[in-house]
Amino acid sequence: MRQQRVVLDEPRVTRPGIVPAGSGRLRTLTIALLTIVLLLVAVGVLMVQSASQVAAISSGRNPLGGVLRQGAYAAIGIGLMLAISRVPTATLRRYSWLLLAIGFFLQILVYTPLGYEAGGNRNWLRLGPISMQPAEFMKFVLLVWVSAVLAAKRRLLGEWVHVAIPILPVVAASMLINILGGDLGTLLVLAALVFGSLYFSRVRLRILAGIAAVAAIGIAAMTLMKPNRVVRIMHFFEVDCLRDAEHAYAGCWQTLNGFWALAQGGLFGTGVGGSTAKWHWLPEAENDFVFAILGEELGFVGAATVIALFVALAAVLLALGTCTDSPFARAVFGGLAVWVSAQMIVNIAVVLGFVPVLGVPLPFISAGGTSLLSLLLAVGVALSCVREAGMHAAPAQGVRAK
């Protein structure tokens, strides 16, 4: 009788890819996340090229400068996103304090000779040929750092002292640096981001309400420190740009041309490249008001589709948060969803005239390397959380008999 030999295979340690294996919910949501992000980035490259082409030609610059510049940022950002998705979340938590120190250092550099003012805000930094906005990078920094702190204190989040310290002083210091430079828009987005991470970390509602009240008072006080912001807000409440014709060439110029661009688009738009507002009529056409150019060239249907993509992105991130038991991952998914949603809402509300002009870029779409890179880095952190959730959900390898 021939004796059978049973061989036990040694378990092989494999590192899962960006998209979890199998056909489960986690894989579907990850594919949706990557698809939506890449679509928004592609729309951004297209719209930045279209919105900036006329200005580039009139100033003697390369007419393809928009697509080359934004496309390069997109390529670098996607590479960084994929790279950071391979970094264990334990490593991200371990170095979150170092990341925070770097973020504050860059913010403070804005007030040295390396910093400069643009659009009424001193929030730009020039390092040789590179120009960046430390405030945009700080959004990514605070997402990682706040999530790491909440994960470390997960058993103490029922006490308001442990929720507030050290998060509130650190966030308040970053906000103060921003408002000294006149950047109120970033202030609001930072507050929303931190609040989102706290909420989805299951902090008690009464503690959140107290933090929200303190934040509202702090933001109001910081806003009053900058006279130009007070003037802009008072102008918004006192002047009806659609009725007060005497303001058409002053404080209402940008708002009115944004309205006219959207109206010109109609249902299906004038076609990519067909905008007339970008012919030096609409200031910041490729940056803060790129949604007006998008609405003019792609119409109501195109603008609504882009908004639907943002809604879908937030829904996917929140759904991913339910697929993990990691406190760090929940804070990252919730904070990122609120960050993108709040920034999108503020940007579009400015273009539609619902709030004063605040200088907030449209996520993934507005021109600007720092904003795009920070968002893609944050998506990379979310993918790292997904990868680890997939590792924990992977079925154990069986025993094979020969």
PDB file of N, CA and C in Angstrom, residues 221-276:
ATOM      1  N   ALA A 221     -13.154  86.299  16.001  1.00  0.00           N
ATOM      2  CA  ALA A 221     -12.136  87.196  16.551  1.00  0.00           C
ATOM      3  C   ALA A 221     -10.946  87.339  15.609  1.00  0.00           C
ATOM      4  N   MET A 222     -10.504  86.213  15.039  1.00  0.00           N
ATOM      5  CA  MET A 222      -9.373  86.258  14.115  1.00  0.00           C
ATOM      6  C   MET A 222      -9.724  87.046  12.851  1.00  0.00           C
ATOM      7  N   THR A 223     -10.970  86.938  12.406  1.00  0.00           N
ATOM      8  CA  THR A 223     -11.386  87.669  11.204  1.00  0.00           C
ATOM      9  C   THR A 223     -11.347  89.174  11.441  1.00  0.00           C
ATOM     10  N   LEU A 224     -11.761  89.596  12.625  1.00  0.00           N
ATOM     11  CA  LEU A 224     -11.769  91.026  12.946  1.00  0.00           C
ATOM     12  C   LEU A 224     -10.367  91.609  13.027  1.00  0.00           C
ATOM     13  N   MET A 225      -9.346  90.748  13.114  1.00  0.00           N
ATOM     14  CA  MET A 225      -7.970  91.236  13.182  1.00  0.00           C
ATOM     15  C   MET A 225      -7.480  91.771  11.846  1.00  0.00           C
ATOM     16  N   LYS A 226      -8.153  91.417  10.745  1.00  0.00           N
ATOM     17  CA  LYS A 226      -7.726  91.843   9.410  1.00  0.00           C
ATOM     18  C   LYS A 226      -8.750  92.792   8.809  1.00  0.00           C
ATOM     19  N   PRO A 227      -8.449  94.090   8.752  1.00  0.00           N
ATOM     20  CA  PRO A 227      -9.423  95.067   8.254  1.00  0.00           C
ATOM     21  C   PRO A 227      -9.904  94.775   6.834  1.00  0.00           C
ATOM     22  N   ASN A 228      -9.017  94.253   5.954  1.00  0.00           N
ATOM     23  CA  ASN A 228      -9.440  94.015   4.583  1.00  0.00           C
ATOM     24  C   ASN A 228     -10.513  92.942   4.509  1.00  0.00           C
ATOM     25  N   ARG A 229     -10.456  91.951   5.410  1.00  0.00           N
ATOM     26  CA  ARG A 229     -11.486  90.922   5.436  1.00  0.00           C
ATOM     27  C   ARG A 229     -12.805  91.495   5.947  1.00  0.00           C
ATOM     28  N   VAL A 230     -12.734  92.375   6.938  1.00  0.00           N
ATOM     29  CA  VAL A 230     -13.946  92.997   7.467  1.00  0.00           C
ATOM     30  C   VAL A 230     -14.622  93.825   6.379  1.00  0.00           C
ATOM     31  N   VAL A 231     -13.832  94.575   5.628  1.00  0.00           N
ATOM     32  CA  VAL A 231     -14.378  95.395   4.536  1.00  0.00           C
ATOM     33  C   VAL A 231     -15.049  94.513   3.498  1.00  0.00           C
ATOM     34  N   ARG A 232     -14.409  93.397   3.145  1.00  0.00           N
ATOM     35  CA  ARG A 232     -14.973  92.502   2.121  1.00  0.00           C
ATOM     36  C   ARG A 232     -16.282  91.882   2.605  1.00  0.00           C
ATOM     37  N   ILE A 233     -16.330  91.493   3.870  1.00  0.00           N
ATOM     38  CA  ILE A 233     -17.560  90.894   4.402  1.00  0.00           C
ATOM     39  C   ILE A 233     -18.678  91.935   4.484  1.00  0.00           C
ATOM     40  N   MET A 234     -18.358  93.143   4.946  1.00  0.00           N
ATOM     41  CA  MET A 234     -19.362  94.202   5.010  1.00  0.00           C
ATOM     42  C   MET A 234     -19.869  94.566   3.622  1.00  0.00           C
ATOM     43  N   HIS A 235     -18.984  94.572   2.641  1.00  0.00           N
ATOM     44  CA  HIS A 235     -19.389  94.853   1.266  1.00  0.00           C
ATOM     45  C   HIS A 235     -20.377  93.801   0.781  1.00  0.00           C
ATOM     46  N   PHE A 236     -20.147  92.552   1.140  1.00  0.00           N
ATOM     47  CA  PHE A 236     -21.030  91.470   0.708  1.00  0.00           C
ATOM     48  C   PHE A 236     -22.441  91.672   1.250  1.00  0.00           C
ATOM     49  N   PHE A 237     -22.556  92.084   2.518  1.00  0.00           N
ATOM     50  CA  PHE A 237     -23.869  92.224   3.130  1.00  0.00           C
ATOM     51  C   PHE A 237     -24.554  93.532   2.752  1.00  0.00           C
ATOM     52  N   GLU A 238     -23.794  94.555   2.386  1.00  0.00           N
ATOM     53  CA  GLU A 238     -24.383  95.870   2.129  1.00  0.00           C
ATOM     54  C   GLU A 238     -24.682  96.130   0.658  1.00  0.00           C
ATOM     55  N   VAL A 239     -24.014  95.405  -0.250  1.00  0.00           N
ATOM     56  CA  VAL A 239     -24.133  95.703  -1.678  1.00  0.00           C
ATOM     57  C   VAL A 239     -24.782  94.533  -2.394  1.00  0.00           C
ATOM     58  N   ASP A 240     -25.803  94.830  -3.198  1.00  0.00           N
ATOM     59  CA  ASP A 240     -26.414  93.839  -4.076  1.00  0.00           C
ATOM     60  C   ASP A 240     -25.793  94.007  -5.462  1.00  0.00           C
ATOM     61  N   CYS A 241     -24.901  93.088  -5.821  1.00  0.00           N
ATOM     62  CA  CYS A 241     -24.157  93.247  -7.071  1.00  0.00           C
ATOM     63  C   CYS A 241     -25.054  93.227  -8.303  1.00  0.00           C
ATOM     64  N   LEU A 242     -26.204  92.583  -8.222  1.00  0.00           N
ATOM     65  CA  LEU A 242     -27.093  92.518  -9.378  1.00  0.00           C
ATOM     66  C   LEU A 242     -27.915  93.797  -9.547  1.00  0.00           C
ATOM     67  N   ARG A 243     -28.023  94.591  -8.491  1.00  0.00           N
ATOM     68  CA  ARG A 243     -28.870  95.792  -8.547  1.00  0.00           C
ATOM     69  C   ARG A 243     -28.066  97.092  -8.483  1.00  0.00           C
ATOM     70  N   ASP A 244     -26.963  97.086  -7.764  1.00  0.00           N
ATOM     71  CA  ASP A 244     -26.187  98.313  -7.566  1.00  0.00           C
ATOM     72  C   ASP A 244     -25.153  98.451  -8.682  1.00  0.00           C
ATOM     73  N   ALA A 245     -25.546  99.130  -9.757  1.00  0.00           N
ATOM     74  CA  ALA A 245     -24.685  99.225 -10.932  1.00  0.00           C
ATOM     75  C   ALA A 245     -23.401 100.006 -10.666  1.00  0.00           C
ATOM     76  N   GLU A 246     -23.409 100.896  -9.679  1.00  0.00           N
ATOM     77  CA  GLU A 246     -22.225 101.715  -9.435  1.00  0.00           C
ATOM     78  C   GLU A 246     -21.061 100.881  -8.894  1.00  0.00           C
ATOM     79  N   HIS A 247     -21.351  99.661  -8.429  1.00  0.00           N
ATOM     80  CA  HIS A 247     -20.294  98.798  -7.910  1.00  0.00           C
ATOM     81  C   HIS A 247     -19.805  97.769  -8.937  1.00  0.00           C
ATOM     82  N   ALA A 248     -20.332  97.848 -10.165  1.00  0.00           N
ATOM     83  CA  ALA A 248     -20.025  96.819 -11.162  1.00  0.00           C
ATOM     84  C   ALA A 248     -18.542  96.788 -11.515  1.00  0.00           C
ATOM     85  N   TYR A 249     -17.871  97.928 -11.450  1.00  0.00           N
ATOM     86  CA  TYR A 249     -16.462  97.979 -11.823  1.00  0.00           C
ATOM     87  C   TYR A 249     -15.542  97.981 -10.599  1.00  0.00           C
ATOM     88  N   ALA A 250     -16.124  97.745  -9.426  1.00  0.00           N
ATOM     89  CA  ALA A 250     -15.316  97.731  -8.206  1.00  0.00           C
ATOM     90  C   ALA A 250     -15.431  96.379  -7.530  1.00  0.00           C
ATOM     91  N   GLY A 251     -16.065  96.335  -6.359  1.00  0.00           N
ATOM     92  CA  GLY A 251     -16.117  95.106  -5.589  1.00  0.00           C
ATOM     93  C   GLY A 251     -16.953  94.004  -6.196  1.00  0.00           C
ATOM     94  N   CYS A 252     -17.813  94.345  -7.175  1.00  0.00           N
ATOM     95  CA  CYS A 252     -18.695  93.335  -7.763  1.00  0.00           C
ATOM     96  C   CYS A 252     -18.176  92.772  -9.080  1.00  0.00           C
ATOM     97  N   TRP A 253     -17.047  93.271  -9.553  1.00  0.00           N
ATOM     98  CA  TRP A 253     -16.572  92.878 -10.887  1.00  0.00           C
ATOM     99  C   TRP A 253     -16.400  91.370 -11.020  1.00  0.00           C
ATOM    100  N   GLN A 254     -15.705  90.768 -10.086  1.00  0.00           N
ATOM    101  CA  GLN A 254     -15.442  89.334 -10.176  1.00  0.00           C
ATOM    102  C   GLN A 254     -16.730  88.524 -10.036  1.00  0.00           C
ATOM    103  N   THR A 255     -17.566  88.906  -9.094  1.00  0.00           N
ATOM    104  CA  THR A 255     -18.817  88.177  -8.870  1.00  0.00           C
ATOM    105  C   THR A 255     -19.728  88.249 -10.075  1.00  0.00           C
ATOM    106  N   LEU A 256     -19.878  89.453 -10.645  1.00  0.00           N
ATOM    107  CA  LEU A 256     -20.758  89.616 -11.797  1.00  0.00           C
ATOM    108  C   LEU A 256     -20.273  88.821 -13.005  1.00  0.00           C
ATOM    109  N   ASN A 257     -18.979  88.856 -13.264  1.00  0.00           N
ATOM    110  CA  ASN A 257     -18.466  88.107 -14.410  1.00  0.00           C
ATOM    111  C   ASN A 257     -18.563  86.598 -14.187  1.00  0.00           C
ATOM    112  N   GLY A 258     -18.524  86.176 -12.933  1.00  0.00           N
ATOM    113  CA  GLY A 258     -18.776  84.767 -12.636  1.00  0.00           C
ATOM    114  C   GLY A 258     -20.221  84.395 -12.941  1.00  0.00           C
ATOM    115  N   PHE A 259     -21.171  85.272 -12.556  1.00  0.00           N
ATOM    116  CA  PHE A 259     -22.582  85.051 -12.871  1.00  0.00           C
ATOM    117  C   PHE A 259     -22.792  84.958 -14.377  1.00  0.00           C
ATOM    118  N   TRP A 260     -22.232  85.914 -15.107  1.00  0.00           N
ATOM    119  CA  TRP A 260     -22.440  85.963 -16.555  1.00  0.00           C
ATOM    120  C   TRP A 260     -21.834  84.751 -17.255  1.00  0.00           C
ATOM    121  N   ALA A 261     -20.715  84.267 -16.741  1.00  0.00           N
ATOM    122  CA  ALA A 261     -20.101  83.075 -17.334  1.00  0.00           C
ATOM    123  C   ALA A 261     -21.024  81.873 -17.176  1.00  0.00           C
ATOM    124  N   LEU A 262     -21.588  81.691 -15.983  1.00  0.00           N
ATOM    125  CA  LEU A 262     -22.491  80.571 -15.749  1.00  0.00           C
ATOM    126  C   LEU A 262     -23.755  80.703 -16.599  1.00  0.00           C
ATOM    127  N   ALA A 263     -24.273  81.928 -16.705  1.00  0.00           N
ATOM    128  CA  ALA A 263     -25.473  82.144 -17.507  1.00  0.00           C
ATOM    129  C   ALA A 263     -25.216  81.857 -18.979  1.00  0.00           C
ATOM    130  N   GLN A 264     -24.031  82.221 -19.459  1.00  0.00           N
ATOM    131  CA  GLN A 264     -23.671  81.993 -20.852  1.00  0.00           C
ATOM    132  C   GLN A 264     -23.624  80.500 -21.180  1.00  0.00           C
ATOM    133  N   GLY A 265     -23.301  79.670 -20.185  1.00  0.00           N
ATOM    134  CA  GLY A 265     -23.160  78.239 -20.431  1.00  0.00           C
ATOM    135  C   GLY A 265     -24.458  77.539 -20.768  1.00  0.00           C
ATOM    136  N   GLY A 266     -25.568  78.013 -20.223  1.00  0.00           N
ATOM    137  CA  GLY A 266     -26.839  77.369 -20.506  1.00  0.00           C
ATOM    138  C   GLY A 266     -26.864  75.921 -20.048  1.00  0.00           C
ATOM    139  N   LEU A 267     -27.551  75.069 -20.806  1.00  0.00           N
ATOM    140  CA  LEU A 267     -27.729  73.679 -20.413  1.00  0.00           C
ATOM    141  C   LEU A 267     -26.512  72.823 -20.745  1.00  0.00           C
ATOM    142  N   PHE A 268     -25.983  72.984 -21.948  1.00  0.00           N
ATOM    143  CA  PHE A 268     -24.891  72.111 -22.389  1.00  0.00           C
ATOM    144  C   PHE A 268     -23.566  72.833 -22.604  1.00  0.00           C
ATOM    145  N   GLY A 269     -23.517  74.137 -22.378  1.00  0.00           N
ATOM    146  CA  GLY A 269     -22.265  74.867 -22.447  1.00  0.00           C
ATOM    147  C   GLY A 269     -21.852  75.296 -23.840  1.00  0.00           C
ATOM    148  N   THR A 270     -20.808  76.077 -23.887  1.00  0.00           N
ATOM    149  CA  THR A 270     -20.283  76.587 -25.156  1.00  0.00           C
ATOM    150  C   THR A 270     -19.214  75.669 -25.740  1.00  0.00           C
ATOM    151  N   GLY A 271     -18.875  74.594 -25.039  1.00  0.00           N
ATOM    152  CA  GLY A 271     -17.828  73.688 -25.498  1.00  0.00           C
ATOM    153  C   GLY A 271     -16.489  74.049 -24.873  1.00  0.00           C
ATOM    154  N   VAL A 272     -15.639  73.050 -24.705  1.00  0.00           N
ATOM    155  CA  VAL A 272     -14.322  73.285 -24.104  1.00  0.00           C
ATOM    156  C   VAL A 272     -13.533  74.261 -24.971  1.00  0.00           C
ATOM    157  N   GLY A 273     -13.054  75.325 -24.364  1.00  0.00           N
ATOM    158  CA  GLY A 273     -12.329  76.362 -25.086  1.00  0.00           C
ATOM    159  C   GLY A 273     -13.204  77.509 -25.535  1.00  0.00           C
ATOM    160  N   GLY A 274     -14.534  77.384 -25.383  1.00  0.00           N
ATOM    161  CA  GLY A 274     -15.459  78.388 -25.907  1.00  0.00           C
ATOM    162  C   GLY A 274     -15.826  79.496 -24.946  1.00  0.00           C
ATOM    163  N   SER A 275     -15.211  79.553 -23.785  1.00  0.00           N
ATOM    164  CA  SER A 275     -15.544  80.585 -22.804  1.00  0.00           C
ATOM    165  C   SER A 275     -15.112  81.960 -23.286  1.00  0.00           C
ATOM    166  N   THR A 276     -15.941  82.964 -23.027  1.00  0.00           N
ATOM    167  CA  THR A 276     -15.565  84.353 -23.293  1.00  0.00           C
ATOM    168  C   THR A 276     -15.127  85.060 -22.016  1.00  0.00           C
TER     169      THR A 276
END
